[in-house]
CSV table of C-alpha atoms in Angstrom, one decimal:
chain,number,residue,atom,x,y,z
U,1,UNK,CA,-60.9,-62.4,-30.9
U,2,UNK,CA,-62.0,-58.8,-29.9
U,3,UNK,CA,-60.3,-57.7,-33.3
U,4,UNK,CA,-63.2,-60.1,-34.9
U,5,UNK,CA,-65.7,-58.2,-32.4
U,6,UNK,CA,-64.9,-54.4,-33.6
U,7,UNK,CA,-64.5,-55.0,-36.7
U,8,UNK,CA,-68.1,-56.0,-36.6
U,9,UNK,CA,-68.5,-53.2,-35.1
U,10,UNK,CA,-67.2,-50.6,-37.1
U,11,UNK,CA,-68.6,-52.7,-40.1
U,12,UNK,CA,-65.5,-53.7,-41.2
U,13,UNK,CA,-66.9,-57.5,-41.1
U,14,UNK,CA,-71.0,-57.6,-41.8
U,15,UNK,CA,-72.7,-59.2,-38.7
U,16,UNK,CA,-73.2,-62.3,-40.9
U,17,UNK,CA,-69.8,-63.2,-41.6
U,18,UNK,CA,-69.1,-66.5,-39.8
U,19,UNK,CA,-65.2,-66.0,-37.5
U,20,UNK,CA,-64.3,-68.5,-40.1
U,21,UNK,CA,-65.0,-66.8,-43.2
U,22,UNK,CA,-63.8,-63.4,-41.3
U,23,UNK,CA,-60.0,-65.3,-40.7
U,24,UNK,CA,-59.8,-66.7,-43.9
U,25,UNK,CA,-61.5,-64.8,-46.7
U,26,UNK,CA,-63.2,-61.7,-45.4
U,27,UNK,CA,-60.3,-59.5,-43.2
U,28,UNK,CA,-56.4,-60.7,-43.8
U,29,UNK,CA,-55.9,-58.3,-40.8
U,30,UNK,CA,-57.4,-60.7,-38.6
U,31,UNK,CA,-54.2,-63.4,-39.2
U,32,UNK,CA,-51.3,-60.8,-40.2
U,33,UNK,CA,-51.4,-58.5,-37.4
U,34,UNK,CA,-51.3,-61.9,-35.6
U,35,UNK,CA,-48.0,-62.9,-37.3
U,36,UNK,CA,-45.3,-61.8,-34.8
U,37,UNK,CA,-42.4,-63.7,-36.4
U,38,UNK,CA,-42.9,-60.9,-39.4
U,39,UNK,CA,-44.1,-57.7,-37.0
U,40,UNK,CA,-41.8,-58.0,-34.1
U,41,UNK,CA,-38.5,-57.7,-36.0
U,42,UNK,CA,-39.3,-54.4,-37.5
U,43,UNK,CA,-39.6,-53.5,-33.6
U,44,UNK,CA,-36.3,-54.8,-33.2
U,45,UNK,CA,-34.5,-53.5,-35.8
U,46,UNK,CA,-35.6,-50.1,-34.9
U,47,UNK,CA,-34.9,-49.9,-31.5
U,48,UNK,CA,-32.8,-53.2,-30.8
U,49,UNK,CA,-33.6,-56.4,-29.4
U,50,UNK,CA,-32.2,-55.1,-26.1
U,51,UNK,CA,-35.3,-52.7,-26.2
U,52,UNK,CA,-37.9,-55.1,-26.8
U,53,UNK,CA,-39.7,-57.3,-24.1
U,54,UNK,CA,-42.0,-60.1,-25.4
U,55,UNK,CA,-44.5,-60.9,-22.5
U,56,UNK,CA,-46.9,-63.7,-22.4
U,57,UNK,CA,-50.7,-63.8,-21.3
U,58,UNK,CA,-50.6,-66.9,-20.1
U,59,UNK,CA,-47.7,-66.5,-17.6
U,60,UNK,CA,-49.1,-62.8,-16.5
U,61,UNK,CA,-52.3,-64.7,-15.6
U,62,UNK,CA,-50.2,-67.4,-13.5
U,63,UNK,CA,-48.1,-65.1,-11.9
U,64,UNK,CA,-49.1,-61.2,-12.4
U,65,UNK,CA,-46.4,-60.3,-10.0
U,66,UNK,CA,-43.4,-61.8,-11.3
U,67,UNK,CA,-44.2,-60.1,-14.5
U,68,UNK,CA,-45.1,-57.2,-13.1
U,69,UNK,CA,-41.8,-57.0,-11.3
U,70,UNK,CA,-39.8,-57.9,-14.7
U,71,UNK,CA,-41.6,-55.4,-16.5
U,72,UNK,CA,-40.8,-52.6,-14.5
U,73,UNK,CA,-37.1,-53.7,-14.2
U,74,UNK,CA,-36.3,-53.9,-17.4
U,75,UNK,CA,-38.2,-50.5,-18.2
U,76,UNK,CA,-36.0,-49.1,-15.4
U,77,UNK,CA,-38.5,-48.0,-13.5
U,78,UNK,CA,-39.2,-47.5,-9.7
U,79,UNK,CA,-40.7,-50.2,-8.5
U,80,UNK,CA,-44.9,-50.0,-7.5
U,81,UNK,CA,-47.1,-52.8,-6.0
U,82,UNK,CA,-48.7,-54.4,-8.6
U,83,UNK,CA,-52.1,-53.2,-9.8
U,84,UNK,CA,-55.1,-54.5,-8.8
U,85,UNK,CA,-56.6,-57.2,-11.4
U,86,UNK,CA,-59.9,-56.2,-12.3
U,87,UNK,CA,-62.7,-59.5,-12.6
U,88,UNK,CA,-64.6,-57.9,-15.5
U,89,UNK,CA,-63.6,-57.1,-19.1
U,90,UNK,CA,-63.2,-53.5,-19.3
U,91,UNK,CA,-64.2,-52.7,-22.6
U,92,UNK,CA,-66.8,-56.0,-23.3
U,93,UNK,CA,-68.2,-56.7,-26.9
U,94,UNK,CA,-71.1,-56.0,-27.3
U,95,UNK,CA,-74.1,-57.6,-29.0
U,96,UNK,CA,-75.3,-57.8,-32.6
U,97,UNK,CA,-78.0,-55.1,-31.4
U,98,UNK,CA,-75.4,-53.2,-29.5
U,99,UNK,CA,-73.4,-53.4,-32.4
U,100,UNK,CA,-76.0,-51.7,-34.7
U,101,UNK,CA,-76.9,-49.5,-32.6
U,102,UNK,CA,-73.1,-47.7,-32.6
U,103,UNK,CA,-72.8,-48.4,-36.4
U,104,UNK,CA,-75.2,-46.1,-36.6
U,105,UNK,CA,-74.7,-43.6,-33.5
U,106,UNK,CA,-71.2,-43.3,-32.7
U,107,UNK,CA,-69.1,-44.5,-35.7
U,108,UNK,CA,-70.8,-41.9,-37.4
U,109,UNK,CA,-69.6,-38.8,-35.3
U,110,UNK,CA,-66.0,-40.8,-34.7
U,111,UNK,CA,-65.6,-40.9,-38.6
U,112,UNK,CA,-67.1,-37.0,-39.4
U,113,UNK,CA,-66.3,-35.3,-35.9
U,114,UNK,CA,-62.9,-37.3,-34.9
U,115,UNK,CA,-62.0,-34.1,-31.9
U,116,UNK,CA,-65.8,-34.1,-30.8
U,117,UNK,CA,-65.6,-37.6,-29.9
U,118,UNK,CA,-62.4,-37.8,-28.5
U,119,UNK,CA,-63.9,-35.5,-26.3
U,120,UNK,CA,-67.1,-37.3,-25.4
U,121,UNK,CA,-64.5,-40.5,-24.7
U,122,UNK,CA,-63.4,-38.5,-21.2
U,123,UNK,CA,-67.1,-38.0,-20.3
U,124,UNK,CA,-68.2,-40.5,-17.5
U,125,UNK,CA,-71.7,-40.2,-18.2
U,126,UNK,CA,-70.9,-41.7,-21.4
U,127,UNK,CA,-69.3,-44.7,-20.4
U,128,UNK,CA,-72.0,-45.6,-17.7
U,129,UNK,CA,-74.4,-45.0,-20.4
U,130,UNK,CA,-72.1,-47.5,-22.9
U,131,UNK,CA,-72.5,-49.9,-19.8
U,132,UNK,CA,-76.2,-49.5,-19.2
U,133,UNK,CA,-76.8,-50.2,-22.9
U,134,UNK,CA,-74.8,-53.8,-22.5
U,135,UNK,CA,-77.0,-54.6,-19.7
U,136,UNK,CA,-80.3,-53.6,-21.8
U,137,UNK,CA,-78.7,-55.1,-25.2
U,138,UNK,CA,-76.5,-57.8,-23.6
U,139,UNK,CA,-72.9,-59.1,-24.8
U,140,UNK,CA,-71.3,-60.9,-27.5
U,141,UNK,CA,-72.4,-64.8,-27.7
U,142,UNK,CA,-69.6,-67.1,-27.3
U,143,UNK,CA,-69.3,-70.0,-29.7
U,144,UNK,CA,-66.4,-72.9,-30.4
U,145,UNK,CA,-64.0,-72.3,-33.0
U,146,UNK,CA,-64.7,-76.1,-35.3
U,147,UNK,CA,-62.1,-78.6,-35.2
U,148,UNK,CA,-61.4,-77.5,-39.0
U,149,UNK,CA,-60.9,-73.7,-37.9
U,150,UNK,CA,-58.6,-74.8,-34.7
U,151,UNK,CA,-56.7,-77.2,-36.7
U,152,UNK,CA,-56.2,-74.4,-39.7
U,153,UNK,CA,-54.9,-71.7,-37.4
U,154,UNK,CA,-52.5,-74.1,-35.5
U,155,UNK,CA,-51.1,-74.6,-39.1
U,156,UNK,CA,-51.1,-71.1,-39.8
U,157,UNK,CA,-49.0,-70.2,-36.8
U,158,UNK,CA,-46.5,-72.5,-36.8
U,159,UNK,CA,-43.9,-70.2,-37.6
U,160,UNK,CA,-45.1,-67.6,-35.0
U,161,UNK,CA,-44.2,-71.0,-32.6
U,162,UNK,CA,-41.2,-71.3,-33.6
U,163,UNK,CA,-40.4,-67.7,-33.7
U,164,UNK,CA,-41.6,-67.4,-30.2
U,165,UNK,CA,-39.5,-70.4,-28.9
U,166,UNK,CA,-36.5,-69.3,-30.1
U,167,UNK,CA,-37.2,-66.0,-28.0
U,168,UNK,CA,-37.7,-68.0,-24.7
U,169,UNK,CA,-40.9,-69.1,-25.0
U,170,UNK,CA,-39.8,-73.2,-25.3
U,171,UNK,CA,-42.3,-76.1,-25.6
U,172,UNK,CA,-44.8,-76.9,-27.7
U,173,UNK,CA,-47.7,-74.1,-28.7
U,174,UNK,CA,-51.5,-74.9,-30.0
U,175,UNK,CA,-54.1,-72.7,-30.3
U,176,UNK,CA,-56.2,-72.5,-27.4
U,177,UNK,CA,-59.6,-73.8,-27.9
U,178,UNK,CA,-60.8,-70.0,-28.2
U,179,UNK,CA,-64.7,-69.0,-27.7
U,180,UNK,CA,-65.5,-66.3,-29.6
U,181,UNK,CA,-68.6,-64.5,-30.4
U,182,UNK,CA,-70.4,-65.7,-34.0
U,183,UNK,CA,-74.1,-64.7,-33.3
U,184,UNK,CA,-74.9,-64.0,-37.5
């Protein structure tokens, strides 16, 4: 849920919103941007359904270079070795301090000075320092999703199931049993 994470972030969701209360009362973005049954056709209709590849997570996790290999045939492309998988999230959550701290440090200058910081994002002092400060500050805590909340959004995405499995990907879906960050 790292949609859930920079919202917080950009104060979209206040720190003490519960994952929960941010799905289902707090940020609809959070579930319709997660609808592809009623994204992915307007994708298709504008360029065709011969021009759009649906990919899964899951099988590029089980078998990076098989997708890898698919990927670049069917964007017609010269075939490369596949990329080395890096261990580490690149772009980690950070904590609720780490969170404050850019709320009120670097969302600032994003939102007033849009071209300065698009700058400072090619600096590589910057990022080493954005890493040093997750050491100091830490990382996002992980929590459960509750029964209730797993059972909800397995409801809720039904139709994204079905929409899926009628593009290939057959059997039967269920949420995963997600850990995501709720330290309010």
């Amino acid at each position: 849920m790292s949609q859930y994470y920079f919202h917080k972030q950009t104060g979209i969701i206040p720190e003490n919103v519960s994952i929960t209360e941010a799905i289902f009362e707090v940020d609809p973005l959070l579930l319709r941007d997660s609808h592809y049954e009623r994204t992915l056709p307007a994708y298709e209709k504008l360029f065709g359904p011969d021009q759009v590849k649906i990919v899964s997570l899951e099988k590029s996790k089980a078998d990076l270079d098989t997708l890898w290999c698919e990927l670049q045939d069917f964007l017609n492309l010269t075939p490369i070795s596949t990329p080395i998988s890096k261990s580490k999230p690149e772009n980690p959550t950070g904590s609720k301090s780490f969170r404050w701290l850019y709320r009120r440090t670097v969302l600032p200058l994003k939102m007033n000075y849009p071209v300065i910081y698009k700058g400072l994002l090619q600096m590589k002092s910057l990022y080493w320092a954005k890493n040093i400060l997750l050491k100091i500050l830490g990382t996002a805590d992980k929590d459960e999703l509750s029964k209730e909340t797993h059972e909800r959004l397995e409801r809720e995405f039904d139709p994204t199931y079905e929409f899926l499995a009628e593009r290939g990907f057959g059997g039967t879906y269920a949420i995963p049993n997600f850990s995501v960050g709720d330290d309010s």
